[in-house]
Short mmCIF file of C-alpha atoms in Angstrom, two decimals:
data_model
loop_
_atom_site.label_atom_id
_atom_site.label_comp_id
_atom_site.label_asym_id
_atom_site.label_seq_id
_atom_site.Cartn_x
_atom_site.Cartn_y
_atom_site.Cartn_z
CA UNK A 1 188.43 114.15 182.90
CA UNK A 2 191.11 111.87 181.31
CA UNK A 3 192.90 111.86 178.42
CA UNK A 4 190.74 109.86 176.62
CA UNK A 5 187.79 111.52 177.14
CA UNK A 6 189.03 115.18 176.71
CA UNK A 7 190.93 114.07 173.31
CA UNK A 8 187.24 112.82 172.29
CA UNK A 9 185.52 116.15 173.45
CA UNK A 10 187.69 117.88 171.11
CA UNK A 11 188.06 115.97 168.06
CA UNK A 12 183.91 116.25 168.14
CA UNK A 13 184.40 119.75 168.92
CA UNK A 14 186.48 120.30 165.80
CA UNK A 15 184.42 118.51 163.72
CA UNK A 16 181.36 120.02 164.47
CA UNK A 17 183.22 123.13 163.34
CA UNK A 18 184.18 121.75 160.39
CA UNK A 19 180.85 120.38 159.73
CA UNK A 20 179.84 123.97 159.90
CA UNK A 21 182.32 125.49 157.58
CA UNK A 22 181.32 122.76 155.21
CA UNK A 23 177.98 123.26 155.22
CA UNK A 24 177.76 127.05 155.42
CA UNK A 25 180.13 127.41 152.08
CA UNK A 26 178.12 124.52 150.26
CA UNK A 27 180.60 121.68 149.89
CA UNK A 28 177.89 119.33 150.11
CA UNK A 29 180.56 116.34 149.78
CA UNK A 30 182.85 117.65 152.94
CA UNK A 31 179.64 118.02 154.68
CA UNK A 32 178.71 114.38 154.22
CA UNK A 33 182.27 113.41 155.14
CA UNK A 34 181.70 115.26 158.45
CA UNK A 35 178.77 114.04 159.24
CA UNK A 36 179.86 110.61 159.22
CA UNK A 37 183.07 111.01 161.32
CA UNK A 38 180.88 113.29 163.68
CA UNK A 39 178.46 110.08 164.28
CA UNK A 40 181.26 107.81 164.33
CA UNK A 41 182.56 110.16 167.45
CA UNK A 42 179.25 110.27 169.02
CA UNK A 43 179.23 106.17 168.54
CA UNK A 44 182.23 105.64 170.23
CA UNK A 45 181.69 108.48 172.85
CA UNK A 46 178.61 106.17 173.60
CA UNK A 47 180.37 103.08 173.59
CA UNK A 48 182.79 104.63 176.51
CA UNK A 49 180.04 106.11 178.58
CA UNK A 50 181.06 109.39 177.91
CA UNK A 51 178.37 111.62 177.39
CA UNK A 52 178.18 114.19 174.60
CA UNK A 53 175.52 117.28 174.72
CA UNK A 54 173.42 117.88 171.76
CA UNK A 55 174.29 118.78 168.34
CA UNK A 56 175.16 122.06 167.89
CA UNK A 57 174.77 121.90 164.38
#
Protein backbone atom coordinates (compact mmCIF):
# COMPACT_ATOMS: atom_id res chain seq x y z
CA UNK A 1 0.00 0.00 0.00
CA UNK A 2 1.50 3.52 -0.55
CA UNK A 3 1.50 6.46 1.15
CA UNK A 4 -1.24 7.84 -0.43
CA UNK A 5 -3.51 5.31 -0.03
CA UNK A 6 -2.75 4.33 3.66
CA UNK A 7 -2.90 8.25 4.66
CA UNK A 8 -6.55 8.00 2.97
CA UNK A 9 -7.48 4.70 4.87
CA UNK A 10 -6.89 6.53 7.97
CA UNK A 11 -8.14 9.91 7.69
CA UNK A 12 -11.63 7.87 6.75
CA UNK A 13 -10.88 5.74 9.57
CA UNK A 14 -10.75 8.71 11.94
CA UNK A 15 -13.56 10.23 10.69
CA UNK A 16 -15.80 7.55 10.82
CA UNK A 17 -14.88 7.65 14.51
CA UNK A 18 -15.58 10.96 14.82
CA UNK A 19 -18.74 10.65 12.99
CA UNK A 20 -19.58 8.27 15.73
CA UNK A 21 -18.72 10.33 18.71
CA UNK A 22 -20.75 13.02 17.07
CA UNK A 23 -23.60 11.27 16.56
CA UNK A 24 -23.77 9.12 19.69
CA UNK A 25 -23.50 12.46 22.07
CA UNK A 26 -26.11 14.37 19.77
CA UNK A 27 -24.13 17.18 18.17
CA UNK A 28 -26.27 17.00 15.28
CA UNK A 29 -24.11 19.93 13.58
CA UNK A 30 -20.54 17.96 14.04
CA UNK A 31 -22.36 15.05 12.73
CA UNK A 32 -23.32 16.81 9.52
CA UNK A 33 -19.79 18.20 9.29
CA UNK A 34 -18.58 14.56 9.33
CA UNK A 35 -20.63 13.29 7.14
CA UNK A 36 -19.64 15.52 4.49
CA UNK A 37 -15.81 15.19 4.85
CA UNK A 38 -16.48 11.32 5.21
CA UNK A 39 -18.17 11.41 1.51
CA UNK A 40 -15.71 13.77 0.31
CA UNK A 41 -13.02 10.85 1.39
CA UNK A 42 -15.01 8.16 -0.09
CA UNK A 43 -15.20 10.58 -3.44
CA UNK A 44 -11.75 10.92 -3.76
CA UNK A 45 -10.89 7.31 -2.57
CA UNK A 46 -13.07 6.55 -5.73
CA UNK A 47 -11.51 8.89 -7.91
CA UNK A 48 -7.95 7.02 -7.11
CA UNK A 49 -9.24 3.53 -7.47
CA UNK A 50 -8.79 2.82 -4.08
CA UNK A 51 -11.40 0.89 -2.68
CA UNK A 52 -13.08 1.57 0.65
CA UNK A 53 -15.34 -1.25 2.53
CA UNK A 54 -18.69 -0.29 3.70
CA UNK A 55 -19.76 2.17 6.16
CA UNK A 56 -19.33 1.24 9.42
CA UNK A 57 -21.50 3.75 10.64
Amino acid sequence: MDAFTAGLMQRIKATETDLTRARETGDDFLADVEQEELDDLRRLAAEHGVEVGAASV
